[in-house]
Amino acid sequence: MLNRVVLVGRLTRDPELRYTPNGVAVTNFTLAVNRTFSNKQGEREADFINCVVWQKPAENVANYLKKGSLAGVDGRIQTRSYDNNEGRKVFITEVVAESVQFLEPRGANSGQGNESYGGPSSMGNNDYGKQQNRSSGSFNNDPFANDGKPIDISDDDLPF
Amino acid sequence: MLNRVVLVGRLTRDPELRYTPNGVAVTNFTLAVNRTFSNKQGEREADFINCVVWQKPAENVANYLKKGSLAGVDGRIQTRSYDNNEGRKVFITEVVAESVQFLEPRGANSGQGNESYGGPSSMGNNDYGKQQNRSSGSFNNDPFANDGKPIDISDDDLPF
Amino acid sequence: MLNRVVLVGRLTRDPELRYTPNGVAVTNFTLAVNRTFSNKQGEREADFINCVVWQKPAENVANYLKKGSLAGVDGRIQTRSYDNNEGRKVFITEVVAESVQFLEPRGANSGQGNESYGGPSSMGNNDYGKQQNRSSGSFNNDPFANDGKPIDISDDDLPF
Amino acid sequence: MLNRVVLVGRLTRDPELRYTPNGVAVTNFTLAVNRTFSNKQGEREADFINCVVWQKPAENVANYLKKGSLAGVDGRIQTRSYDNNEGRKVFITEVVAESVQFLEPRGANSGQGNESYGGPSSMGNNDYGKQQNRSSGSFNNDPFANDGKPIDISDDDLPF
DNA sequence: TTTT
DNA sequence: TTTT
């Protein structure tokens, strides 16, 4: 059935790349999407929308986007539930991003240098171009330095 | 910023119409949206997506749709939080339906009669046509019989 | 870049299934999508939107839908041009349907029998279930009886 | 009925602001939306999608966007026809933008100065903030210098 | 060239 | 008639 979501917003923090036990890449991130209208205090609030992205685009997101990056997402809404450590069922609504578009030059929104830039790039499911890791200095403060470690996401969650 | 959702699915139960203290109509409903792919057990799961609709379309939804009705929604994702009775912050992600389309003849999906039908009808924000209440028998088991009672929804939640 | 379209409407005529020289199925159809607002004469007009669908879903559309069928489309806008027989460039804007959802029981909207029906079915790209031909009587008045004939669509138009 | 389009792309030329005889602003522009996949020559093509926007957002588009600007559009597909000067019916498919989001700092993409910038701004129908004209120098080479002139768009085309 |  |  039809289930389609399109968002443009900014990452609220650096994306988190993980791997399932089977080695499938998953990245979680939250988009802050500013509302187009103001509340009665005259402020523009935002919606904070949790997103997941799988496989190659997951790695692209982790490599190209960081806190504050402007990105577009095309995907679908997914709901799931799990039992938390108090034995209570927790319901989750999130967006499964099928493609993510990077809407800013790489290096924008950073204190560092501004590499030359050929326009926003799309990182869809059918986009398997090469990529480089963002952290390039001698100190590695990349939050995903230990990416390769498998984690506690069941392969049953895979939407493919 | 762009925040757009389009869904087609079936109501998981009768919609719940309420009124804010200021008399604004709000209806909550959940759409079951079947996935287009199967899990590894070969079953097609569904996503259960909570929706809210305000004002006139809220009343239309309550009047025209019921458990099992097939409907289309065009809206946006909204997130909000509240403190539950244990003093814990609960985060909510839901769809604010800006327009709802009824995709079945009125009376379809019911044990009762099948009134004549001129096709699916849209109940957008700019659709202020007349309407009648669905419950028509002598027994009134309409769960919204006491609709008119104001309830615990703050007018601060209004997106307009 | 983001390019997403979602439509719900009715086919203005029976869909037309063709095959490219390489044997790839393509179906063209037009959706009449009623506007949710009225013009100043108080009439509700419609938009007539040309759609194309490729491969397996193309065959599903041809088999399951006909003039008047209610359908949902999830896809993208495509533009192209060709030189007509007067040597003039003609510009085309159409929707490439990536998935098509059948929103009515099979046999609805027909003078004939009403087969039992388990709800609307989706015919997405990842939906390769079996199918049967719609015409089942001894007279074959299927407009696509000579489907297998290759036609004048270049394989260069394939979006994959 | 559902009719929803979301696009992100770049303007192929400066937008054209006009006024109807009744003084309603209309702006036309074309978005080049790059495809996320490549053709068999390995090139990434684009779709060139004609858009119209009405009223206040029409003026915002004319003031804030120009050739090359990156913009997001949320709207619907509209079809219409007219008789050309050879007495032939011409069919038009275009996107009516209900809201337009400016995805670049003002002054980006230009040879001139780079005004300070607080992020992309949305110019939806409910966004009636102040605006200034882009051309600020002593020479006025603004292509819309004679904006105020009514033109040959019938008020019958208004979607509101 | 248009559907219910 | 096309953008980066």
PDB file of N, CA and C in Angstrom, chain B residues 5-91:
ATOM      1  N   VAL B   5       3.927  13.522   3.718  1.00  0.00           N
ATOM      2  CA  VAL B   5       3.610  12.106   3.881  1.00  0.00           C
ATOM      3  C   VAL B   5       2.351  11.776   3.093  1.00  0.00           C
ATOM      4  N   VAL B   6       2.387  10.696   2.356  1.00  0.00           N
ATOM      5  CA  VAL B   6       1.171  10.204   1.704  1.00  0.00           C
ATOM      6  C   VAL B   6       1.007   8.724   2.050  1.00  0.00           C
ATOM      7  N   LEU B   7      -0.165   8.370   2.538  1.00  0.00           N
ATOM      8  CA  LEU B   7      -0.432   7.000   2.963  1.00  0.00           C
ATOM      9  C   LEU B   7      -1.758   6.498   2.390  1.00  0.00           C
ATOM     10  N   VAL B   8      -1.821   5.209   2.125  1.00  0.00           N
ATOM     11  CA  VAL B   8      -3.109   4.563   1.886  1.00  0.00           C
ATOM     12  C   VAL B   8      -3.160   3.332   2.777  1.00  0.00           C
ATOM     13  N   GLY B   9      -4.214   3.215   3.556  1.00  0.00           N
ATOM     14  CA  GLY B   9      -4.332   2.063   4.448  1.00  0.00           C
ATOM     15  C   GLY B   9      -5.731   1.954   5.022  1.00  0.00           C
ATOM     16  N   ARG B  10      -5.879   1.046   5.969  1.00  0.00           N
ATOM     17  CA  ARG B  10      -7.201   0.813   6.572  1.00  0.00           C
ATOM     18  C   ARG B  10      -7.195   1.183   8.045  1.00  0.00           C
ATOM     19  N   LEU B  11      -8.279   1.788   8.500  1.00  0.00           N
ATOM     20  CA  LEU B  11      -8.402   2.165   9.906  1.00  0.00           C
ATOM     21  C   LEU B  11      -8.404   0.906  10.767  1.00  0.00           C
ATOM     22  N   THR B  12      -7.617   0.932  11.814  1.00  0.00           N
ATOM     23  CA  THR B  12      -7.546  -0.250  12.688  1.00  0.00           C
ATOM     24  C   THR B  12      -8.703  -0.302  13.683  1.00  0.00           C
ATOM     25  N   ARG B  13      -9.346   0.846  13.909  1.00  0.00           N
ATOM     26  CA  ARG B  13     -10.572   0.876  14.720  1.00  0.00           C
ATOM     27  C   ARG B  13     -11.378   2.114  14.356  1.00  0.00           C
ATOM     28  N   ASP B  14     -12.532   2.244  14.929  1.00  0.00           N
ATOM     29  CA  ASP B  14     -13.336   3.436  14.656  1.00  0.00           C
ATOM     30  C   ASP B  14     -12.547   4.675  15.080  1.00  0.00           C
ATOM     31  N   PRO B  15     -12.660   5.739  14.312  1.00  0.00           N
ATOM     32  CA  PRO B  15     -11.930   6.961  14.673  1.00  0.00           C
ATOM     33  C   PRO B  15     -12.501   7.582  15.940  1.00  0.00           C
ATOM     34  N   GLU B  16     -11.674   8.345  16.641  1.00  0.00           N
ATOM     35  CA  GLU B  16     -12.101   8.972  17.894  1.00  0.00           C
ATOM     36  C   GLU B  16     -12.147  10.486  17.746  1.00  0.00           C
ATOM     37  N   LEU B  17     -13.351  11.013  17.681  1.00  0.00           N
ATOM     38  CA  LEU B  17     -13.518  12.468  17.581  1.00  0.00           C
ATOM     39  C   LEU B  17     -13.598  13.079  18.973  1.00  0.00           C
ATOM     40  N   ARG B  18     -12.832  14.129  19.196  1.00  0.00           N
ATOM     41  CA  ARG B  18     -12.837  14.883  20.451  1.00  0.00           C
ATOM     42  C   ARG B  18     -12.948  16.352  20.112  1.00  0.00           C
ATOM     43  N   TYR B  19     -13.146  17.152  21.157  1.00  0.00           N
ATOM     44  CA  TYR B  19     -13.115  18.604  20.955  1.00  0.00           C
ATOM     45  C   TYR B  19     -12.166  19.225  21.962  1.00  0.00           C
ATOM     46  N   THR B  20     -11.425  20.212  21.541  1.00  0.00           N
ATOM     47  CA  THR B  20     -10.579  20.936  22.492  1.00  0.00           C
ATOM     48  C   THR B  20     -11.478  21.828  23.337  1.00  0.00           C
ATOM     49  N   PRO B  21     -10.926  22.353  24.434  1.00  0.00           N
ATOM     50  CA  PRO B  21     -11.705  23.279  25.270  1.00  0.00           C
ATOM     51  C   PRO B  21     -12.307  24.424  24.455  1.00  0.00           C
ATOM     52  N   ASN B  22     -11.615  24.835  23.412  1.00  0.00           N
ATOM     53  CA  ASN B  22     -12.151  25.914  22.575  1.00  0.00           C
ATOM     54  C   ASN B  22     -13.134  25.438  21.517  1.00  0.00           C
ATOM     55  N   GLY B  23     -13.430  24.145  21.542  1.00  0.00           N
ATOM     56  CA  GLY B  23     -14.429  23.660  20.605  1.00  0.00           C
ATOM     57  C   GLY B  23     -13.910  23.279  19.235  1.00  0.00           C
ATOM     58  N   VAL B  24     -12.608  23.063  19.129  1.00  0.00           N
ATOM     59  CA  VAL B  24     -12.059  22.653  17.843  1.00  0.00           C
ATOM     60  C   VAL B  24     -12.071  21.130  17.745  1.00  0.00           C
ATOM     61  N   ALA B  25     -12.577  20.625  16.647  1.00  0.00           N
ATOM     62  CA  ALA B  25     -12.659  19.166  16.456  1.00  0.00           C
ATOM     63  C   ALA B  25     -11.294  18.554  16.140  1.00  0.00           C
ATOM     64  N   VAL B  26     -11.008  17.432  16.774  1.00  0.00           N
ATOM     65  CA  VAL B  26      -9.790  16.644  16.500  1.00  0.00           C
ATOM     66  C   VAL B  26     -10.171  15.194  16.405  1.00  0.00           C
ATOM     67  N   THR B  27      -9.706  14.504  15.415  1.00  0.00           N
ATOM     68  CA  THR B  27      -9.945  13.068  15.345  1.00  0.00           C
ATOM     69  C   THR B  27      -8.625  12.335  15.269  1.00  0.00           C
ATOM     70  N   ASN B  28      -8.515  11.291  16.064  1.00  0.00           N
ATOM     71  CA  ASN B  28      -7.367  10.398  16.015  1.00  0.00           C
ATOM     72  C   ASN B  28      -7.778   9.075  15.381  1.00  0.00           C
ATOM     73  N   PHE B  29      -6.876   8.560  14.568  1.00  0.00           N
ATOM     74  CA  PHE B  29      -7.109   7.221  14.027  1.00  0.00           C
ATOM     75  C   PHE B  29      -5.767   6.606  13.679  1.00  0.00           C
ATOM     76  N   THR B  30      -5.771   5.301  13.521  1.00  0.00           N
ATOM     77  CA  THR B  30      -4.559   4.590  13.135  1.00  0.00           C
ATOM     78  C   THR B  30      -4.790   3.910  11.801  1.00  0.00           C
ATOM     79  N   LEU B  31      -3.856   4.091  10.897  1.00  0.00           N
ATOM     80  CA  LEU B  31      -3.930   3.420   9.597  1.00  0.00           C
ATOM     81  C   LEU B  31      -3.003   2.213   9.603  1.00  0.00           C
ATOM     82  N   ALA B  32      -3.530   1.070   9.206  1.00  0.00           N
ATOM     83  CA  ALA B  32      -2.689  -0.099   8.936  1.00  0.00           C
ATOM     84  C   ALA B  32      -2.299  -0.046   7.463  1.00  0.00           C
ATOM     85  N   VAL B  33      -1.021   0.120   7.212  1.00  0.00           N
ATOM     86  CA  VAL B  33      -0.547   0.223   5.829  1.00  0.00           C
ATOM     87  C   VAL B  33       0.261  -1.029   5.524  1.00  0.00           C
ATOM     88  N   ASN B  34      -0.284  -1.881   4.685  1.00  0.00           N
ATOM     89  CA  ASN B  34       0.414  -3.131   4.385  1.00  0.00           C
ATOM     90  C   ASN B  34       1.698  -2.860   3.630  1.00  0.00           C
ATOM     91  N   ARG B  35       2.740  -3.570   4.025  1.00  0.00           N
ATOM     92  CA  ARG B  35       4.000  -3.420   3.312  1.00  0.00           C
ATOM     93  C   ARG B  35       3.902  -4.091   1.947  1.00  0.00           C
ATOM     94  N   THR B  36       4.722  -3.626   1.024  1.00  0.00           N
ATOM     95  CA  THR B  36       4.651  -4.197  -0.324  1.00  0.00           C
ATOM     96  C   THR B  36       5.613  -5.374  -0.466  1.00  0.00           C
ATOM     97  N   PHE B  37       6.345  -5.656   0.608  1.00  0.00           N
ATOM     98  CA  PHE B  37       7.307  -6.758   0.551  1.00  0.00           C
ATOM     99  C   PHE B  37       7.019  -7.690   1.728  1.00  0.00           C
ATOM    100  N   SER B  38       7.576  -8.868   1.674  1.00  0.00           N
ATOM    101  CA  SER B  38       7.325  -9.873   2.708  1.00  0.00           C
ATOM    102  C   SER B  38       8.554 -10.063   3.586  1.00  0.00           C
ATOM    103  N   ASN B  39       8.346 -10.445   4.803  1.00  0.00           N
ATOM    104  CA  ASN B  39       9.479 -10.747   5.678  1.00  0.00           C
ATOM    105  C   ASN B  39      10.014 -12.157   5.355  1.00  0.00           C
ATOM    106  N   LYS B  40      11.007 -12.584   6.104  1.00  0.00           N
ATOM    107  CA  LYS B  40      11.599 -13.866   5.700  1.00  0.00           C
ATOM    108  C   LYS B  40      10.723 -15.073   6.001  1.00  0.00           C
ATOM    109  N   GLN B  41       9.654 -14.840   6.772  1.00  0.00           N
ATOM    110  CA  GLN B  41       8.663 -15.907   6.929  1.00  0.00           C
ATOM    111  C   GLN B  41       7.638 -15.871   5.785  1.00  0.00           C
ATOM    112  N   GLY B  42       7.856 -14.997   4.860  1.00  0.00           N
ATOM    113  CA  GLY B  42       6.955 -14.915   3.710  1.00  0.00           C
ATOM    114  C   GLY B  42       5.639 -14.201   4.010  1.00  0.00           C
ATOM    115  N   GLU B  43       5.589 -13.550   5.190  1.00  0.00           N
ATOM    116  CA  GLU B  43       4.354 -12.831   5.527  1.00  0.00           C
ATOM    117  C   GLU B  43       4.497 -11.349   5.191  1.00  0.00           C
ATOM    118  N   ARG B  44       3.372 -10.746   4.837  1.00  0.00           N
ATOM    119  CA  ARG B  44       3.375  -9.321   4.611  1.00  0.00           C
ATOM    120  C   ARG B  44       2.935  -8.639   5.887  1.00  0.00           C
ATOM    121  N   GLU B  45       3.831  -7.912   6.486  1.00  0.00           N
ATOM    122  CA  GLU B  45       3.487  -7.188   7.701  1.00  0.00           C
ATOM    123  C   GLU B  45       2.856  -5.847   7.343  1.00  0.00           C
ATOM    124  N   ALA B  46       2.482  -5.102   8.365  1.00  0.00           N
ATOM    125  CA  ALA B  46       1.895  -3.780   8.145  1.00  0.00           C
ATOM    126  C   ALA B  46       2.551  -2.788   9.089  1.00  0.00           C
ATOM    127  N   ASP B  47       2.498  -1.539   8.731  1.00  0.00           N
ATOM    128  CA  ASP B  47       2.870  -0.478   9.646  1.00  0.00           C
ATOM    129  C   ASP B  47       1.597   0.153  10.182  1.00  0.00           C
ATOM    130  N   PHE B  48       1.615   0.453  11.471  1.00  0.00           N
ATOM    131  CA  PHE B  48       0.435   1.007  12.129  1.00  0.00           C
ATOM    132  C   PHE B  48       0.719   2.455  12.473  1.00  0.00           C
ATOM    133  N   ILE B  49       0.160   3.341  11.680  1.00  0.00           N
ATOM    134  CA  ILE B  49       0.585   4.731  11.734  1.00  0.00           C
ATOM    135  C   ILE B  49      -0.502   5.612  12.340  1.00  0.00           C
ATOM    136  N   ASN B  50      -0.139   6.250  13.454  1.00  0.00           N
ATOM    137  CA  ASN B  50      -1.095   7.120  14.144  1.00  0.00           C
ATOM    138  C   ASN B  50      -1.256   8.438  13.402  1.00  0.00           C
ATOM    139  N   CYS B  51      -2.508   8.838  13.228  1.00  0.00           N
ATOM    140  CA  CYS B  51      -2.828  10.059  12.492  1.00  0.00           C
ATOM    141  C   CYS B  51      -3.743  10.944  13.339  1.00  0.00           C
ATOM    142  N   VAL B  52      -3.625  12.232  13.155  1.00  0.00           N
ATOM    143  CA  VAL B  52      -4.528  13.213  13.758  1.00  0.00           C
ATOM    144  C   VAL B  52      -5.055  14.082  12.652  1.00  0.00           C
ATOM    145  N   VAL B  53      -6.289  14.501  12.767  1.00  0.00           N
ATOM    146  CA  VAL B  53      -6.837  15.422  11.790  1.00  0.00           C
ATOM    147  C   VAL B  53      -7.696  16.431  12.541  1.00  0.00           C
ATOM    148  N   TRP B  54      -7.672  17.682  12.099  1.00  0.00           N
ATOM    149  CA  TRP B  54      -8.300  18.782  12.822  1.00  0.00           C
ATOM    150  C   TRP B  54      -9.483  19.366  12.063  1.00  0.00           C
ATOM    151  N   GLN B  55     -10.312  20.064  12.784  1.00  0.00           N
ATOM    152  CA  GLN B  55     -11.408  20.872  12.231  1.00  0.00           C
ATOM    153  C   GLN B  55     -12.435  20.072  11.420  1.00  0.00           C
ATOM    154  N   LYS B  56     -12.874  20.666  10.318  1.00  0.00           N
ATOM    155  CA  LYS B  56     -13.943  20.018   9.544  1.00  0.00           C
ATOM    156  C   LYS B  56     -13.570  18.618   9.068  1.00  0.00           C
ATOM    157  N   PRO B  57     -12.384  18.435   8.502  1.00  0.00           N
ATOM    158  CA  PRO B  57     -12.037  17.067   8.096  1.00  0.00           C
ATOM    159  C   PRO B  57     -12.060  16.081   9.256  1.00  0.00           C
ATOM    160  N   ALA B  58     -11.816  16.563  10.471  1.00  0.00           N
ATOM    161  CA  ALA B  58     -11.897  15.680  11.642  1.00  0.00           C
ATOM    162  C   ALA B  58     -13.306  15.123  11.780  1.00  0.00           C
ATOM    163  N   GLU B  59     -14.278  15.995  11.557  1.00  0.00           N
ATOM    164  CA  GLU B  59     -15.671  15.544  11.669  1.00  0.00           C
ATOM    165  C   GLU B  59     -16.031  14.635  10.508  1.00  0.00           C
ATOM    166  N   ASN B  60     -15.530  14.950   9.337  1.00  0.00           N
ATOM    167  CA  ASN B  60     -15.798  14.084   8.195  1.00  0.00           C
ATOM    168  C   ASN B  60     -15.245  12.682   8.414  1.00  0.00           C
ATOM    169  N   VAL B  61     -14.030  12.619   8.909  1.00  0.00           N
ATOM    170  CA  VAL B  61     -13.424  11.306   9.162  1.00  0.00           C
ATOM    171  C   VAL B  61     -14.295  10.524  10.140  1.00  0.00           C
ATOM    172  N   ALA B  62     -14.694  11.190  11.210  1.00  0.00           N
ATOM    173  CA  ALA B  62     -15.516  10.498  12.217  1.00  0.00           C
ATOM    174  C   ALA B  62     -16.850  10.049  11.629  1.00  0.00           C
ATOM    175  N   ASN B  63     -17.365  10.822  10.713  1.00  0.00           N
ATOM    176  CA  ASN B  63     -18.673  10.497  10.144  1.00  0.00           C
ATOM    177  C   ASN B  63     -18.619   9.472   9.022  1.00  0.00           C
ATOM    178  N   TYR B  64     -17.535   9.471   8.270  1.00  0.00           N
ATOM    179  CA  TYR B  64     -17.516   8.647   7.070  1.00  0.00           C
ATOM    180  C   TYR B  64     -16.689   7.381   7.198  1.00  0.00           C
ATOM    181  N   LEU B  65     -15.741   7.373   8.114  1.00  0.00           N
ATOM    182  CA  LEU B  65     -14.844   6.227   8.168  1.00  0.00           C
ATOM    183  C   LEU B  65     -15.096   5.437   9.433  1.00  0.00           C
ATOM    184  N   LYS B  66     -14.786   4.160   9.369  1.00  0.00           N
ATOM    185  CA  LYS B  66     -14.852   3.352  10.584  1.00  0.00           C
ATOM    186  C   LYS B  66     -13.784   2.266  10.496  1.00  0.00           C
ATOM    187  N   LYS B  67     -13.730   1.440  11.501  1.00  0.00           N
ATOM    188  CA  LYS B  67     -12.777   0.332  11.490  1.00  0.00           C
ATOM    189  C   LYS B  67     -12.812  -0.403  10.151  1.00  0.00           C
ATOM    190  N   GLY B  68     -11.671  -0.573   9.542  1.00  0.00           N
ATOM    191  CA  GLY B  68     -11.601  -1.308   8.289  1.00  0.00           C
ATOM    192  C   GLY B  68     -11.701  -0.457   7.032  1.00  0.00           C
ATOM    193  N   SER B  69     -12.154   0.776   7.165  1.00  0.00           N
ATOM    194  CA  SER B  69     -12.279   1.635   5.973  1.00  0.00           C
ATOM    195  C   SER B  69     -10.927   1.876   5.308  1.00  0.00           C
ATOM    196  N   LEU B  70     -10.943   1.867   3.998  1.00  0.00           N
ATOM    197  CA  LEU B  70      -9.744   2.187   3.223  1.00  0.00           C
ATOM    198  C   LEU B  70      -9.681   3.695   3.009  1.00  0.00           C
ATOM    199  N   ALA B  71      -8.572   4.298   3.372  1.00  0.00           N
ATOM    200  CA  ALA B  71      -8.463   5.753   3.260  1.00  0.00           C
ATOM    201  C   ALA B  71      -7.071   6.170   2.821  1.00  0.00           C
ATOM    202  N   GLY B  72      -7.014   7.306   2.156  1.00  0.00           N
ATOM    203  CA  GLY B  72      -5.746   7.936   1.793  1.00  0.00           C
ATOM    204  C   GLY B  72      -5.524   9.173   2.641  1.00  0.00           C
ATOM    205  N   VAL B  73      -4.284   9.402   3.008  1.00  0.00           N
ATOM    206  CA  VAL B  73      -3.951  10.562   3.838  1.00  0.00           C
ATOM    207  C   VAL B  73      -2.834  11.352   3.174  1.00  0.00           C
ATOM    208  N   ASP B  74      -2.985  12.653   3.135  1.00  0.00           N
ATOM    209  CA  ASP B  74      -1.909  13.540   2.685  1.00  0.00           C
ATOM    210  C   ASP B  74      -1.624  14.483   3.842  1.00  0.00           C
ATOM    211  N   GLY B  75      -0.396  14.470   4.339  1.00  0.00           N
ATOM    212  CA  GLY B  75      -0.121  15.299   5.505  1.00  0.00           C
ATOM    213  C   GLY B  75       1.359  15.444   5.772  1.00  0.00           C
ATOM    214  N   ARG B  76       1.670  15.610   7.065  1.00  0.00           N
ATOM    215  CA  ARG B  76       3.076  15.770   7.436  1.00  0.00           C
ATOM    216  C   ARG B  76       3.348  15.039   8.752  1.00  0.00           C
ATOM    217  N   ILE B  77       4.600  14.746   9.002  1.00  0.00           N
ATOM    218  CA  ILE B  77       4.982  14.086  10.242  1.00  0.00           C
ATOM    219  C   ILE B  77       5.160  15.140  11.326  1.00  0.00           C
ATOM    220  N   GLN B  78       4.626  14.835  12.492  1.00  0.00           N
ATOM    221  CA  GLN B  78       4.783  15.734  13.626  1.00  0.00           C
ATOM    222  C   GLN B  78       5.342  14.944  14.804  1.00  0.00           C
ATOM    223  N   THR B  79       6.254  15.563  15.523  1.00  0.00           N
ATOM    224  CA  THR B  79       6.724  14.932  16.755  1.00  0.00           C
ATOM    225  C   THR B  79       6.396  15.857  17.918  1.00  0.00           C
ATOM    226  N   ARG B  80       6.113  15.253  19.045  1.00  0.00           N
ATOM    227  CA  ARG B  80       5.846  16.036  20.257  1.00  0.00           C
ATOM    228  C   ARG B  80       6.135  15.138  21.445  1.00  0.00           C
ATOM    229  N   SER B  81       6.142  15.706  22.624  1.00  0.00           N
ATOM    230  CA  SER B  81       6.398  14.897  23.809  1.00  0.00           C
ATOM    231  C   SER B  81       5.504  15.387  24.936  1.00  0.00           C
ATOM    232  N   TYR B  82       5.251  14.507  25.860  1.00  0.00           N
ATOM    233  CA  TYR B  82       4.498  14.923  27.047  1.00  0.00           C
ATOM    234  C   TYR B  82       5.033  14.115  28.236  1.00  0.00           C
ATOM    235  N   ASP B  83       4.733  14.565  29.424  1.00  0.00           N
ATOM    236  CA  ASP B  83       5.167  13.831  30.610  1.00  0.00           C
ATOM    237  C   ASP B  83       4.053  12.900  31.056  1.00  0.00           C
ATOM    238  N   ASN B  84       4.348  11.635  31.120  1.00  0.00           N
ATOM    239  CA  ASN B  84       3.296  10.694  31.527  1.00  0.00           C
ATOM    240  C   ASN B  84       3.106  10.717  33.049  1.00  0.00           C
ATOM    241  N   ASN B  85       2.194   9.908  33.537  1.00  0.00           N
ATOM    242  CA  ASN B  85       1.844   9.966  34.961  1.00  0.00           C
ATOM    243  C   ASN B  85       2.942   9.443  35.885  1.00  0.00           C
ATOM    244  N   GLU B  86       3.952   8.831  35.297  1.00  0.00           N
ATOM    245  CA  GLU B  86       5.122   8.455  36.091  1.00  0.00           C
ATOM    246  C   GLU B  86       6.203   9.532  35.990  1.00  0.00           C
ATOM    247  N   GLY B  87       5.831  10.676  35.436  1.00  0.00           N
ATOM    248  CA  GLY B  87       6.788  11.760  35.324  1.00  0.00           C
ATOM    249  C   GLY B  87       7.854  11.512  34.279  1.00  0.00           C
ATOM    250  N   ARG B  88       7.543  10.621  33.357  1.00  0.00           N
ATOM    251  CA  ARG B  88       8.519  10.335  32.327  1.00  0.00           C
ATOM    252  C   ARG B  88       8.120  10.989  31.010  1.00  0.00           C
ATOM    253  N   LYS B  89       9.088  11.478  30.263  1.00  0.00           N
ATOM    254  CA  LYS B  89       8.809  12.117  28.979  1.00  0.00           C
ATOM    255  C   LYS B  89       8.529  11.046  27.936  1.00  0.00           C
ATOM    256  N   VAL B  90       7.399  11.169  27.293  1.00  0.00           N
ATOM    257  CA  VAL B  90       7.043  10.225  26.241  1.00  0.00           C
ATOM    258  C   VAL B  90       7.098  10.964  24.901  1.00  0.00           C
ATOM    259  N   PHE B  91       7.803  10.376  23.950  1.00  0.00           N
ATOM    260  CA  PHE B  91       7.931  11.013  22.622  1.00  0.00           C
ATOM    261  C   PHE B  91       6.965  10.374  21.643  1.00  0.00           C
TER     262      PHE B  91
END
